[in-house]
mmCIF file of C-alpha atoms and ligand atoms in Angstrom:
data_model
loop_
_atom_site.group_PDB
_atom_site.id
_atom_site.type_symbol
_atom_site.label_atom_id
_atom_site.label_comp_id
_atom_site.label_asym_id
_atom_site.label_seq_id
_atom_site.Cartn_x
_atom_site.Cartn_y
_atom_site.Cartn_z
ATOM 1 C CA MET A 222 89.487 -23.259 -15.410
ATOM 2 C CA ASN A 223 87.040 -20.158 -16.081
ATOM 3 C CA PRO A 224 84.494 -20.707 -19.101
ATOM 4 C CA HIS A 225 84.494 -16.750 -19.924
ATOM 5 C CA SER A 226 87.467 -15.484 -21.841
ATOM 6 C CA LYS A 227 85.986 -12.254 -20.127
ATOM 7 C CA THR A 228 86.271 -13.581 -16.893
ATOM 8 C CA LEU A 229 87.999 -10.721 -14.653
ATOM 9 C CA TYR A 230 87.543 -12.562 -11.111
ATOM 10 C CA ASN A 231 86.937 -15.928 -9.793
ATOM 11 C CA ARG A 232 84.197 -15.769 -7.136
ATOM 12 C CA LEU A 233 82.361 -12.720 -6.520
ATOM 13 C CA ALA A 234 80.497 -12.397 -3.325
ATOM 14 C CA LEU A 235 78.110 -9.961 -2.945
ATOM 15 C CA ILE A 236 76.858 -8.225 0.083
ATOM 16 C CA GLY A 237 73.422 -6.772 0.030
ATOM 17 C CA VAL A 238 71.531 -8.016 -2.799
ATOM 18 C CA GLY A 239 68.684 -4.790 -3.486
ATOM 19 C CA LEU A 240 68.088 -3.015 -6.970
ATOM 20 C CA ILE A 241 72.126 -2.139 -7.180
ATOM 21 C CA GLY A 242 73.621 -5.890 -6.147
ATOM 22 C CA SER A 243 70.736 -7.644 -8.031
ATOM 23 C CA SER A 244 71.777 -5.569 -10.922
ATOM 24 C CA ILE A 245 75.287 -6.075 -10.801
ATOM 25 C CA ALA A 246 74.660 -10.046 -10.248
ATOM 26 C CA ARG A 247 72.933 -10.169 -13.387
ATOM 27 C CA ALA A 248 74.772 -7.654 -15.414
ATOM 28 C CA ALA A 249 78.293 -9.406 -14.334
ATOM 29 C CA ARG A 250 76.433 -12.963 -15.382
ATOM 30 C CA ALA A 251 74.998 -11.863 -18.459
ATOM 31 C CA GLN A 252 78.570 -10.373 -19.496
ATOM 32 C CA GLY A 253 80.754 -13.285 -18.131
ATOM 33 C CA ALA A 254 82.733 -11.148 -15.778
ATOM 34 C CA VAL A 255 82.748 -13.432 -12.445
ATOM 35 C CA GLY A 256 83.347 -17.293 -12.768
ATOM 36 C CA SER A 257 80.640 -17.714 -9.630
ATOM 37 C CA ILE A 258 79.178 -15.539 -7.422
ATOM 38 C CA VAL A 259 78.151 -15.664 -3.797
ATOM 39 C CA ALA A 260 75.772 -13.801 -1.865
ATOM 40 C CA THR A 261 74.017 -12.857 0.939
ATOM 41 C CA ALA A 262 71.606 -10.499 2.545
ATOM 42 C CA ARG A 263 70.685 -9.225 6.431
ATOM 43 C CA SER A 264 67.019 -10.666 6.206
ATOM 44 C CA PRO A 265 65.875 -14.513 5.786
ATOM 45 C CA ALA A 266 63.442 -13.403 3.514
ATOM 46 C CA THR A 267 65.832 -11.564 0.850
ATOM 47 C CA ARG A 268 68.223 -14.396 0.788
ATOM 48 C CA LYS A 269 65.292 -16.740 0.132
ATOM 49 C CA ARG A 270 64.143 -14.372 -2.718
ATOM 50 C CA VAL A 271 67.578 -14.067 -4.188
ATOM 51 C CA ALA A 272 67.933 -17.957 -4.211
ATOM 52 C CA LYS A 273 64.458 -18.306 -5.816
ATOM 53 C CA LEU A 274 65.794 -15.723 -8.445
ATOM 54 C CA GLY A 275 68.593 -17.642 -8.922
ATOM 55 C CA LEU A 276 70.512 -14.368 -8.850
ATOM 56 C CA ALA A 277 73.445 -16.198 -7.207
ATOM 57 C CA ASP A 278 75.496 -19.564 -7.370
ATOM 58 C CA GLN A 279 75.365 -19.626 -3.878
ATOM 59 C CA VAL A 280 73.429 -17.821 -1.081
ATOM 60 C CA VAL A 281 74.852 -17.756 2.398
ATOM 61 C CA GLU A 282 73.316 -16.985 5.672
ATOM 62 C CA THR A 283 76.611 -14.801 6.780
ATOM 63 C CA ASN A 284 78.858 -11.814 5.764
ATOM 64 C CA ALA A 285 81.598 -13.934 6.859
ATOM 65 C CA ALA A 286 80.917 -17.105 4.913
ATOM 66 C CA ALA A 287 80.335 -15.140 2.028
ATOM 67 C CA VAL A 288 83.646 -13.202 1.310
ATOM 68 C CA ALA A 289 85.760 -16.445 2.053
ATOM 69 C CA GLY A 290 87.649 -17.466 -0.910
ATOM 70 C CA ALA A 291 86.158 -14.587 -3.102
ATOM 71 C CA ASP A 292 88.469 -12.263 -4.938
ATOM 72 C CA LEU A 293 86.074 -9.631 -5.406
ATOM 73 C CA VAL A 294 83.971 -8.486 -2.616
ATOM 74 C CA ILE A 295 81.165 -5.849 -3.071
ATOM 75 C CA LEU A 296 78.722 -4.351 -0.322
ATOM 76 C CA CYS A 297 75.566 -3.132 -1.556
ATOM 77 C CA ILE A 298 74.168 -2.091 1.304
ATOM 78 C CA PRO A 299 73.089 1.392 2.747
ATOM 79 C CA VAL A 300 76.271 4.192 3.516
ATOM 80 C CA GLY A 301 75.802 3.809 7.453
ATOM 81 C CA ALA A 302 75.972 0.123 7.322
ATOM 82 C CA CYS A 303 79.036 -0.637 5.322
ATOM 83 C CA GLY A 304 81.340 0.472 8.347
ATOM 84 C CA ALA A 305 79.937 -2.240 11.062
ATOM 85 C CA VAL A 306 80.214 -4.806 8.072
ATOM 86 C CA ALA A 307 83.702 -4.049 6.806
ATOM 87 C CA LYS A 308 84.718 -4.403 10.493
ATOM 88 C CA GLU A 309 82.844 -7.811 10.755
ATOM 89 C CA ILE A 310 84.195 -9.179 7.337
ATOM 90 C CA GLY A 311 87.686 -7.821 7.928
ATOM 91 C CA PRO A 312 89.202 -11.121 9.414
ATOM 92 C CA HIS A 313 87.571 -12.949 6.957
ATOM 93 C CA LEU A 314 88.861 -11.706 3.729
ATOM 94 C CA ALA A 315 91.109 -13.158 1.198
ATOM 95 C CA ALA A 316 94.893 -12.296 0.795
ATOM 96 C CA ASN A 317 95.065 -10.271 -2.730
ATOM 97 C CA ALA A 318 90.997 -9.763 -2.669
ATOM 98 C CA THR A 319 89.565 -6.494 -3.652
ATOM 99 C CA VAL A 320 86.985 -5.046 -1.408
ATOM 100 C CA SER A 321 84.627 -2.502 -3.132
ATOM 101 C CA ASP A 322 80.861 -1.014 -2.315
ATOM 102 C CA VAL A 323 78.534 1.218 -4.383
ATOM 103 C CA GLY A 324 77.603 4.018 -1.897
ATOM 104 C CA SER A 325 76.328 7.215 -3.078
ATOM 105 C CA VAL A 326 78.722 8.944 -0.705
ATOM 106 C CA LYS A 327 82.114 8.518 -0.549
ATOM 107 C CA GLY A 328 84.396 10.100 2.190
ATOM 108 C CA ALA A 329 82.236 8.340 4.981
ATOM 109 C CA ILE A 330 83.069 5.226 3.158
ATOM 110 C CA VAL A 331 86.690 5.804 2.935
ATOM 111 C CA ARG A 332 86.649 6.715 6.783
ATOM 112 C CA ASP A 333 84.270 3.889 8.333
ATOM 113 C CA MET A 334 85.392 0.762 6.084
ATOM 114 C CA GLY A 335 89.368 1.712 5.559
ATOM 115 C CA PRO A 336 90.378 1.113 8.894
ATOM 116 C CA HIS A 337 89.033 -2.465 8.664
ATOM 117 C CA ILE A 338 90.549 -3.365 5.526
ATOM 118 C CA PRO A 339 93.535 -5.519 6.326
ATOM 119 C CA LYS A 340 97.153 -5.183 4.566
ATOM 120 C CA GLY A 341 97.331 -7.144 1.191
ATOM 121 C CA VAL A 342 93.454 -6.406 0.491
ATOM 122 C CA HIS A 343 93.070 -3.994 -2.127
ATOM 123 C CA PHE A 344 90.086 -1.709 -0.797
ATOM 124 C CA VAL A 345 88.689 0.506 -3.972
ATOM 125 C CA PRO A 346 85.003 2.228 -3.134
ATOM 126 C CA ALA A 347 82.899 2.776 -6.339
ATOM 127 C CA HIS A 348 79.623 4.650 -6.897
ATOM 128 C CA PRO A 349 77.803 3.459 -9.929
ATOM 129 C CA VAL A 350 75.507 6.566 -10.952
ATOM 130 C CA ALA A 351 73.000 5.105 -12.036
ATOM 131 C CA GLY A 352 69.501 3.826 -9.842
ATOM 132 C CA THR A 353 65.375 3.755 -10.357
ATOM 133 C CA GLU A 354 63.593 4.479 -7.581
ATOM 134 C CA TYR A 355 62.861 0.674 -6.899
ATOM 135 C CA SER A 356 64.650 -1.286 -3.858
ATOM 136 C CA GLY A 357 64.684 -5.075 -3.539
ATOM 137 C CA PRO A 358 66.116 -8.147 -5.568
ATOM 138 C CA ASP A 359 63.276 -7.927 -7.922
ATOM 139 C CA ALA A 360 63.897 -4.204 -9.037
ATOM 140 C CA GLY A 361 67.642 -5.040 -10.518
ATOM 141 C CA PHE A 362 68.199 -5.626 -14.120
ATOM 142 C CA ALA A 363 71.215 -6.154 -16.336
ATOM 143 C CA GLU A 364 71.390 -2.877 -18.078
ATOM 144 C CA LEU A 365 71.088 -0.532 -14.967
ATOM 145 C CA PHE A 366 74.413 0.412 -15.553
ATOM 146 C CA VAL A 367 74.913 1.002 -19.248
ATOM 147 C CA ASN A 368 76.052 4.044 -20.695
ATOM 148 C CA ARG A 369 76.170 5.543 -16.956
ATOM 149 C CA TRP A 370 79.078 6.586 -14.954
ATOM 150 C CA CYS A 371 80.678 4.297 -12.231
ATOM 151 C CA ILE A 372 83.084 6.536 -10.042
ATOM 152 C CA LEU A 373 86.162 4.899 -8.393
ATOM 153 C CA THR A 374 87.563 7.079 -5.157
ATOM 154 C CA PRO A 375 90.985 4.797 -4.413
ATOM 155 C CA PRO A 376 92.277 6.158 -1.302
ATOM 156 C CA GLY A 377 96.085 6.976 -1.541
ATOM 157 C CA GLY A 378 98.275 4.236 -1.684
ATOM 158 C CA VAL A 379 96.262 1.489 -3.147
ATOM 159 C CA GLU A 380 97.585 -0.685 -5.843
ATOM 160 C CA GLN A 381 96.766 0.943 -9.144
ATOM 161 C CA THR A 382 96.397 -2.689 -10.922
ATOM 162 C CA ALA A 383 93.663 -3.228 -8.264
ATOM 163 C CA VAL A 384 91.813 0.049 -9.600
ATOM 164 C CA ASP A 385 92.087 -1.163 -13.063
ATOM 165 C CA LYS A 386 90.713 -4.112 -12.859
ATOM 166 C CA LEU A 387 87.684 -3.113 -10.728
ATOM 167 C CA ALA A 388 87.485 -0.003 -13.529
ATOM 168 C CA ALA A 389 87.475 -3.217 -16.201
ATOM 169 C CA PHE A 390 84.915 -4.736 -14.225
ATOM 170 C CA TRP A 391 82.512 -1.714 -14.528
ATOM 171 C CA CYS A 392 82.934 -1.196 -18.053
ATOM 172 C CA LEU A 393 82.173 -4.608 -18.606
ATOM 173 C CA LEU A 394 79.115 -4.046 -16.971
ATOM 174 C CA GLY A 395 78.297 -1.236 -19.458
ATOM 175 C CA ALA A 396 79.708 1.728 -17.342
ATOM 176 C CA GLN A 397 82.078 4.554 -18.203
ATOM 177 C CA VAL A 398 84.593 4.512 -15.415
ATOM 178 C CA GLU A 399 86.343 7.713 -13.962
ATOM 179 C CA CYS A 400 88.422 8.051 -10.805
ATOM 180 C CA MET A 401 88.411 10.881 -8.315
ATOM 181 C CA ASP A 402 88.934 12.066 -4.931
ATOM 182 C CA ALA A 403 86.269 10.574 -2.589
ATOM 183 C CA ASP A 404 85.864 14.596 -0.933
ATOM 184 C CA HIS A 405 85.334 15.947 -4.529
ATOM 185 C CA HIS A 406 82.976 13.483 -5.512
ATOM 186 C CA ASP A 407 80.340 13.705 -2.174
ATOM 187 C CA LEU A 408 80.577 17.788 -3.701
ATOM 188 C CA VAL A 409 79.402 16.384 -7.182
ATOM 189 C CA LEU A 410 77.125 14.539 -5.895
ATOM 190 C CA ALA A 411 75.960 16.747 -3.427
ATOM 191 C CA ILE A 412 74.649 19.225 -6.279
ATOM 192 C CA THR A 413 73.930 16.590 -8.647
ATOM 193 C CA SER A 414 72.084 14.072 -6.597
ATOM 194 C CA HIS A 415 71.649 14.589 -3.401
ATOM 195 C CA LEU A 416 70.236 18.471 -3.408
ATOM 196 C CA PRO A 417 67.566 17.724 -6.383
ATOM 197 C CA HIS A 418 66.288 14.282 -3.760
ATOM 198 C CA LEU A 419 66.290 16.702 -0.977
ATOM 199 C CA ILE A 420 63.957 19.165 -3.059
ATOM 200 C CA ALA A 421 62.209 16.415 -4.362
ATOM 201 C CA TYR A 422 61.367 15.070 -0.935
ATOM 202 C CA THR A 423 60.383 18.279 0.574
ATOM 203 C CA ILE A 424 57.854 19.536 -2.518
ATOM 204 C CA VAL A 425 55.968 16.468 -2.611
ATOM 205 C CA GLY A 426 55.801 16.816 1.609
ATOM 206 C CA THR A 427 54.612 20.556 0.863
ATOM 207 C CA ALA A 428 51.858 19.524 -1.478
ATOM 208 C CA ASP A 429 50.801 16.858 0.645
ATOM 209 C CA GLU A 430 49.971 19.359 3.131
ATOM 210 C CA LEU A 431 48.403 21.973 1.444
ATOM 211 C CA GLN A 432 45.098 22.519 2.857
ATOM 212 C CA ASN A 433 43.224 24.207 0.081
ATOM 213 C CA VAL A 434 44.204 21.827 -3.017
ATOM 214 C CA THR A 435 42.841 18.336 -2.347
ATOM 215 C CA ARG A 436 44.863 15.344 -2.606
ATOM 216 C CA SER A 437 43.210 14.178 -5.536
ATOM 217 C CA GLU A 438 43.720 17.355 -7.822
ATOM 218 C CA VAL A 439 47.384 16.944 -6.523
ATOM 219 C CA LEU A 440 47.571 13.383 -8.258
ATOM 220 C CA LYS A 441 45.213 14.530 -11.358
ATOM 221 C CA PHE A 442 47.183 17.521 -12.400
ATOM 222 C CA SER A 443 50.367 16.100 -11.460
ATOM 223 C CA ALA A 444 51.734 15.912 -15.119
ATOM 224 C CA GLY A 445 52.238 19.628 -14.933
ATOM 225 C CA GLY A 446 55.894 19.044 -13.294
ATOM 226 C CA PHE A 447 54.901 17.504 -9.887
ATOM 227 C CA ARG A 448 55.169 13.919 -11.190
ATOM 228 C CA ASP A 449 59.134 13.754 -11.730
ATOM 229 C CA PHE A 450 59.236 15.188 -8.158
ATOM 230 C CA THR A 451 57.115 12.277 -6.714
ATOM 231 C CA ARG A 452 59.369 9.542 -8.586
ATOM 232 C CA ILE A 453 62.389 10.945 -6.845
ATOM 233 C CA ALA A 454 60.510 11.054 -3.905
ATOM 234 C CA ALA A 455 59.887 7.642 -3.837
ATOM 235 C CA SER A 456 62.967 6.241 -3.290
ATOM 236 C CA ASP A 457 64.013 4.656 -0.552
ATOM 237 C CA PRO A 458 63.561 5.895 2.891
ATOM 238 C CA THR A 459 66.531 4.117 4.495
ATOM 239 C CA MET A 460 69.291 4.679 1.614
ATOM 240 C CA TRP A 461 68.553 8.750 1.428
ATOM 241 C CA ARG A 462 68.299 9.398 5.194
ATOM 242 C CA ASP A 463 71.904 7.721 5.330
ATOM 243 C CA VAL A 464 73.450 9.810 2.179
ATOM 244 C CA PHE A 465 72.048 12.890 4.164
ATOM 245 C CA LEU A 466 73.790 11.973 7.193
ATOM 246 C CA ALA A 467 77.227 10.809 5.712
ATOM 247 C CA ASN A 468 77.035 13.965 3.501
ATOM 248 C CA LYS A 469 76.170 16.624 5.712
ATOM 249 C CA ASP A 470 79.255 19.444 5.148
ATOM 250 C CA ALA A 471 78.710 19.244 0.930
ATOM 251 C CA VAL A 472 75.105 19.490 1.206
ATOM 252 C CA LEU A 473 74.765 22.199 3.549
ATOM 253 C CA GLU A 474 76.861 24.148 1.436
ATOM 254 C CA MET A 475 74.960 23.367 -1.738
ATOM 255 C CA LEU A 476 71.746 24.206 0.211
ATOM 256 C CA GLY A 477 73.184 27.515 0.933
ATOM 257 C CA ARG A 478 73.716 28.255 -2.583
ATOM 258 C CA PHE A 479 70.545 27.040 -3.224
ATOM 259 C CA ASN A 480 68.728 29.119 -0.802
ATOM 260 C CA GLU A 481 70.326 32.117 -2.080
ATOM 261 C CA ASP A 482 69.656 31.819 -5.385
ATOM 262 C CA ILE A 483 65.854 30.594 -4.790
ATOM 263 C CA SER A 484 65.726 34.160 -2.850
ATOM 264 C CA LEU A 485 66.628 36.046 -6.065
ATOM 265 C CA LEU A 486 64.080 34.662 -8.216
ATOM 266 C CA THR A 487 61.641 34.819 -5.251
ATOM 267 C CA LYS A 488 62.470 38.574 -5.653
ATOM 268 C CA ALA A 489 62.211 38.553 -9.203
ATOM 269 C CA ILE A 490 58.936 37.323 -9.169
ATOM 270 C CA ARG A 491 57.534 39.596 -6.515
ATOM 271 C CA ASN A 492 59.236 42.632 -8.471
ATOM 272 C CA GLY A 493 57.854 41.683 -12.170
ATOM 273 C CA GLU A 494 61.409 41.245 -13.392
ATOM 274 C CA GLY A 495 60.904 39.432 -16.335
ATOM 275 C CA ASP A 496 63.878 39.671 -18.186
ATOM 276 C CA LYS A 497 65.684 37.884 -14.979
ATOM 277 C CA LEU A 498 63.682 35.071 -14.765
ATOM 278 C CA PHE A 499 63.771 34.811 -18.861
ATOM 279 C CA GLU A 500 67.736 35.286 -18.480
ATOM 280 C CA HIS A 501 67.691 32.587 -15.881
ATOM 281 C CA PHE A 502 65.473 30.390 -17.622
ATOM 282 C CA ALA A 503 67.387 30.624 -20.692
ATOM 283 C CA ARG A 504 70.545 29.477 -18.890
ATOM 284 C CA THR A 505 69.329 26.381 -17.312
ATOM 285 C CA ARG A 506 67.807 25.253 -20.543
ATOM 286 C CA ALA A 507 71.084 25.055 -22.194
ATOM 287 C CA ILE A 508 72.543 22.848 -19.220
ATOM 288 C CA ARG A 509 69.652 20.331 -19.935
ATOM 289 C CA GLN A 510 70.481 20.624 -23.782
ATOM 290 C CA GLY A 511 74.198 19.958 -22.750
ATOM 291 C CA ILE A 512 73.258 16.746 -20.885
ATOM 292 C CA VAL A 513 71.168 15.162 -23.865
ATOM 293 C CA ASP A 514 74.027 16.333 -26.302
ATOM 294 C CA ILE A 515 76.243 14.082 -24.089
ATOM 295 C CA GLY A 516 73.800 11.022 -24.232
ATOM 296 C CA GLN A 517 73.289 10.889 -20.337
ATOM 297 C CA ASP A 518 69.449 11.432 -21.031
ATOM 298 C CA SER A 519 66.846 11.494 -24.175
ATOM 299 C CA ALA A 520 65.449 14.465 -25.668
ATOM 300 C CA SER A 521 61.822 12.698 -26.387
ATOM 301 C CA PRO A 522 58.877 13.349 -23.867
ATOM 302 C CA ASP A 523 58.990 11.512 -20.501
ATOM 303 C CA PHE A 524 55.503 9.461 -22.181
ATOM 304 C CA GLY A 525 54.721 5.819 -21.050
ATOM 305 C CA ARG A 526 57.387 5.325 -18.193
ATOM 306 C CA PRO A 527 57.641 2.192 -18.134
ATOM 307 C CA HIS A 528 56.478 0.274 -14.758
ATOM 308 C CA PRO A 529 58.283 -2.338 -12.670
ATOM 309 C CA GLY A 530 55.701 -5.126 -14.235
ATOM 310 C CA LEU A 531 57.479 -5.042 -17.226
ATOM 311 C CA PRO A 532 60.490 -6.950 -18.614
ATOM 312 C CA HIS A 533 63.374 -4.856 -18.084
ATOM 313 C CA THR A 534 64.576 -5.494 -21.321
ATOM 314 C CA ALA A 535 61.739 -3.308 -23.082
ATOM 315 C CA LEU A 536 63.119 -0.351 -20.992
ATOM 316 C CA PRO A 537 64.103 2.680 -22.778
ATOM 317 C CA LYS A 538 67.744 4.033 -21.575
ATOM 318 C CA PRO A 539 66.278 7.158 -20.112
ATOM 319 C CA TYR A 540 65.166 5.181 -17.300
ATOM 320 C CA ALA A 541 67.991 4.969 -15.377
ATOM 321 C CA SER A 542 67.812 8.036 -13.239
ATOM 322 C CA ASP A 543 71.279 9.539 -12.002
ATOM 323 C CA ASP A 544 71.403 8.071 -7.900
HETATM 324 P P1 NAP B 812 67.877 -1.552 -1.860
HETATM 325 O O1 NAP B 812 67.449 -2.274 -3.145
HETATM 326 O O2 NAP B 812 67.342 -1.186 -0.727
HETATM 327 O O3 NAP B 812 68.808 -3.047 -0.728
HETATM 328 C C1 NAP B 812 69.674 -2.587 0.074
HETATM 329 C C2 NAP B 812 70.489 -4.217 0.525
HETATM 330 O O4 NAP B 812 71.038 -4.190 1.760
HETATM 331 C C3 NAP B 812 69.077 -5.301 0.967
HETATM 332 O O5 NAP B 812 69.810 -6.707 0.543
HETATM 333 C C4 NAP B 812 69.145 -4.975 2.619
HETATM 334 O O6 NAP B 812 68.940 -6.332 2.937
HETATM 335 C C5 NAP B 812 70.806 -4.603 2.823
HETATM 336 N N1 NAP B 812 70.368 -4.010 3.815
HETATM 337 C C6 NAP B 812 69.621 -2.789 4.324
HETATM 338 N N2 NAP B 812 70.127 -2.363 5.844
HETATM 339 C C7 NAP B 812 71.214 -3.028 5.636
HETATM 340 C C8 NAP B 812 71.725 -3.111 7.174
HETATM 341 N N3 NAP B 812 71.789 -2.448 8.149
HETATM 342 N N4 NAP B 812 72.795 -4.020 7.290
HETATM 343 C C9 NAP B 812 73.016 -4.961 6.502
HETATM 344 N N5 NAP B 812 72.361 -5.018 4.905
HETATM 345 C C10 NAP B 812 71.206 -4.061 4.986
HETATM 346 O O7 NAP B 812 69.158 -0.489 -1.963
HETATM 347 P P2 NAP B 812 69.873 -0.410 -3.055
HETATM 348 O O8 NAP B 812 69.164 0.666 -3.990
HETATM 349 O O9 NAP B 812 70.496 -1.336 -3.581
HETATM 350 O O10 NAP B 812 70.900 0.653 -2.672
HETATM 351 C C11 NAP B 812 72.433 -0.179 -1.912
HETATM 352 C C12 NAP B 812 73.525 0.887 -1.913
HETATM 353 O O11 NAP B 812 73.520 1.611 -3.179
HETATM 354 C C13 NAP B 812 73.272 2.029 -1.075
HETATM 355 O O12 NAP B 812 74.516 2.606 -0.376
HETATM 356 C C14 NAP B 812 72.911 3.426 -1.919
HETATM 357 O O13 NAP B 812 73.714 4.462 -1.617
HETATM 358 C C15 NAP B 812 73.467 2.809 -3.473
HETATM 359 N N6 NAP B 812 73.164 3.610 -4.567
HETATM 360 C C16 NAP B 812 71.906 3.293 -4.662
HETATM 361 C C17 NAP B 812 71.366 3.733 -5.798
HETATM 362 C C18 NAP B 812 69.998 4.034 -6.037
HETATM 363 O O14 NAP B 812 69.477 4.565 -7.110
HETATM 364 N N7 NAP B 812 69.184 3.066 -5.414
HETATM 365 C C19 NAP B 812 72.136 4.276 -7.004
HETATM 366 C C20 NAP B 812 73.520 4.073 -6.650
HETATM 367 C C21 NAP B 812 74.009 3.981 -5.859
HETATM 368 P P3 NAP B 812 67.496 -6.875 3.424
HETATM 369 O O15 NAP B 812 66.888 -6.726 2.265
HETATM 370 O O16 NAP B 812 67.456 -8.358 4.086
HETATM 371 O O17 NAP B 812 67.147 -5.605 4.606
#
């Protein structure tokens, strides 16, 4: 029945087709991971665009119609919207189907979606730690997940075969898979992703409000470090609002530690304590080297960052950021 020997699921339903949903569609199709893809999105404009791009075999108008007969359902929408959508699709899910998501926070997903997943349906939340600052169905590309981590946070009691099958799906899309507890995921991502985004949003806002440095100077001399923050601070406001609301406790914990450390550095600068500064910067440089060593970024300088108009196949791997 399935033309591809690698086919893991007969029918994949994607609810939400933005950067992540459209990348899953492209990658799943390129790898022959699913027999067919049915997609839906909230707005008629996005549904129309998805159909025009040919990202799915079928584009339907409602979430209920999308999940009917699907053996894999993935919600690719903001974290704050997942609970209501789970409630809506719950009665329409096929027996033995697997329901997953791609949300950047996992504790809230387990809490909000879990109660609406009926018995006989497998619930395996997931977070592909890969992204860019772009949004929408045009922004996705099949290689987004290659060599990136996808973290699965199955709640207790979920059938291991369902977890293994979803792990195999993500591996086929190029990702490396790790399982962990949802709360632990949220703590890890608070420091590796959420806090860096908050700092970027803050610093770009601070620069914007400076009175004695003109906007044109900020843009002109941005290669001095500011430019990298602006890329992160261009990330989708809805997605990140939801991340900070949903991962409040872990972010506040990391923010508290960050504020303590920045106070120490502030003091060292004020007191002219060069040794302290040097020691700190030498330690952080070693962390950067560690990330390069394990292949999560490239050592090459960040020149010629590709732009969305270029074909994605031309994009170098370090383009994917860890969101
Ligand atoms: P995106 O490009 O902005 O796409 C979001 C999709 O969700 C669109 O199809 C949008 O529909 C739909 N949507 C928005 N609000 C909705 C609502 N209230 N109810 C139902 N559908 C809604 O976003 P994305 O970057 O793909 O992010 C999707 C998810 O992936 C988020 O949970 C995010 O945390 C996670 N994630 C993102 C990244 C990243 O770097 N971007 C990385 C890893 C995980 P319309 O177009 O019709 O409005």
